[in-house]
Amino acid sequence: MGAFMSVNAQTGPLNDYLGKYIFAEGSPVAEVSLTIEDSNLVINSAMGSTSLEKKGVDSFYLATYDALVIFKRKEGKSVETISIFVQGMELIGKKEAGAVALKEDEFYATFWSKQNH
């Protein structure tokens, strides 16, 4: 049963946000990573880890810092950047290539297409 539950977590709607985001040099935050813990989206940085509260499509609230977090997608598909609006600033992080977690069906499609070529 444990394996079944972990598969569900990996293919859930929060999966699109998972990965590492790199911020511009000189930003108050160098990088953050997004993970899922107990079905909640969690943002992790050098300042600690905290859950994000879903507000709408691709928007969350980071209560610890009274910040709005918005994810932006490339052509309406995969998440490309994270914007954190905090204390009058907008911090923009770009999703690191290769940090994208594939959905299960995409994984199998990719795996099988490589095996057949």
Coordinates of C-alpha atoms in Angstrom, one line a residue:
M1 CA 0.0 0.0 0.0
G2 CA 2.9 2.4 0.7
A3 CA 4.2 2.1 -2.8
F4 CA 0.7 2.8 -4.2
M5 CA 0.4 6.0 -2.2
S6 CA 3.8 7.3 -3.2
V7 CA 2.9 6.8 -6.9
N8 CA -0.3 8.8 -6.3
A9 CA 1.7 11.6 -4.8
Q10 CA 4.1 11.7 -7.7
T11 CA 1.3 12.0 -10.3
G12 CA -0.9 14.5 -8.3
P13 CA -1.7 18.0 -9.5
L14 CA 1.2 19.5 -7.3
N15 CA 3.7 17.5 -9.4
D16 CA 4.1 20.4 -11.9
Y17 CA 5.7 22.6 -9.3
L18 CA 8.3 20.2 -8.0
G19 CA 12.0 21.0 -8.6
K20 CA 14.7 23.5 -8.0
Y21 CA 14.4 27.2 -8.9
I22 CA 17.4 29.5 -9.2
F23 CA 17.2 33.2 -8.5
A24 CA 19.3 36.1 -9.9
E25 CA 22.6 36.8 -8.4
G26 CA 22.2 39.3 -5.5
S27 CA 18.7 38.1 -4.7
P28 CA 17.9 37.7 -1.0
V29 CA 17.3 34.0 -1.8
A30 CA 19.8 32.1 -4.1
E31 CA 17.5 29.1 -4.7
V32 CA 14.5 27.2 -3.5
S33 CA 13.3 23.7 -4.0
L34 CA 9.7 22.5 -4.0
T35 CA 8.7 19.1 -2.6
I36 CA 5.5 17.4 -1.4
E37 CA 5.1 16.4 2.2
D38 CA 1.9 15.0 3.5
S39 CA 0.0 16.1 0.3
N40 CA 1.2 19.7 0.8
L41 CA 3.5 21.7 -1.5
V42 CA 6.5 22.7 0.6
I43 CA 9.0 25.4 -0.3
N44 CA 12.6 24.8 1.0
S45 CA 15.4 27.4 1.2
A46 CA 18.4 28.3 3.3
M47 CA 15.9 30.1 5.6
G48 CA 13.9 26.9 6.3
S49 CA 10.9 24.9 4.9
T50 CA 7.2 25.8 5.0
S51 CA 4.0 24.7 3.4
L52 CA 2.3 26.8 0.7
E53 CA -1.4 27.4 0.9
K54 CA -3.2 27.0 -2.5
K55 CA -5.1 30.2 -3.5
G56 CA -5.9 29.6 -7.2
V57 CA -4.5 28.2 -10.4
D58 CA -0.7 28.4 -10.1
S59 CA -0.9 30.8 -7.1
F60 CA -0.1 30.1 -3.4
Y61 CA 0.3 31.9 -0.2
L62 CA 3.4 31.7 1.9
A63 CA 2.1 32.6 5.4
T64 CA 5.5 32.6 7.1
Y65 CA 6.6 35.6 5.1
D66 CA 3.1 37.0 4.1
A67 CA 4.1 36.4 0.5
L68 CA 2.2 35.6 -2.6
V69 CA 3.8 32.8 -4.7
I70 CA 2.9 32.6 -8.4
F71 CA 4.1 30.0 -10.9
K72 CA 4.3 30.9 -14.6
R73 CA 4.1 28.3 -17.3
K74 CA 5.7 28.1 -20.7
E75 CA 3.0 28.2 -23.4
G76 CA 0.5 27.1 -20.8
K77 CA 2.2 23.8 -20.2
S78 CA 5.2 23.1 -17.9
V79 CA 6.1 25.4 -15.1
E80 CA 9.0 27.7 -16.0
T81 CA 9.4 30.3 -13.2
I82 CA 8.3 31.1 -9.7
S83 CA 7.6 34.6 -8.5
I84 CA 7.6 35.4 -4.9
F85 CA 6.0 38.8 -4.0
V86 CA 7.3 39.7 -0.5
Q87 CA 7.9 43.1 1.3
G88 CA 7.3 45.1 -1.9
M89 CA 9.7 43.0 -4.0
E90 CA 9.2 40.4 -6.7
L91 CA 11.8 37.6 -6.6
I92 CA 11.8 35.6 -9.8
G93 CA 13.4 32.1 -9.9
K94 CA 13.9 30.1 -13.0
K95 CA 13.2 26.3 -12.9
E96 CA 16.4 24.4 -13.2
A97 CA 16.5 22.2 -16.3
G98 CA 16.4 18.5 -15.5
A99 CA 14.6 19.1 -12.2
V100 CA 11.3 18.4 -13.8
A101 CA 9.5 15.4 -12.4
L102 CA 7.8 13.5 -15.2
K103 CA 4.3 12.4 -14.7
E104 CA 4.0 8.6 -14.8
D105 CA 2.4 8.3 -18.3
E106 CA 5.0 10.8 -19.7
F107 CA 7.8 8.7 -18.1
Y108 CA 6.6 5.5 -19.8
A109 CA 6.1 7.2 -23.1
T110 CA 9.6 8.6 -22.9
F111 CA 11.0 5.3 -21.7
W112 CA 9.3 3.3 -24.4
S113 CA 10.2 5.7 -27.3
K114 CA 13.9 5.5 -26.3
Q115 CA 13.7 1.7 -26.1
N116 CA 12.2 1.4 -29.6
H117 CA 14.8 3.5 -31.3

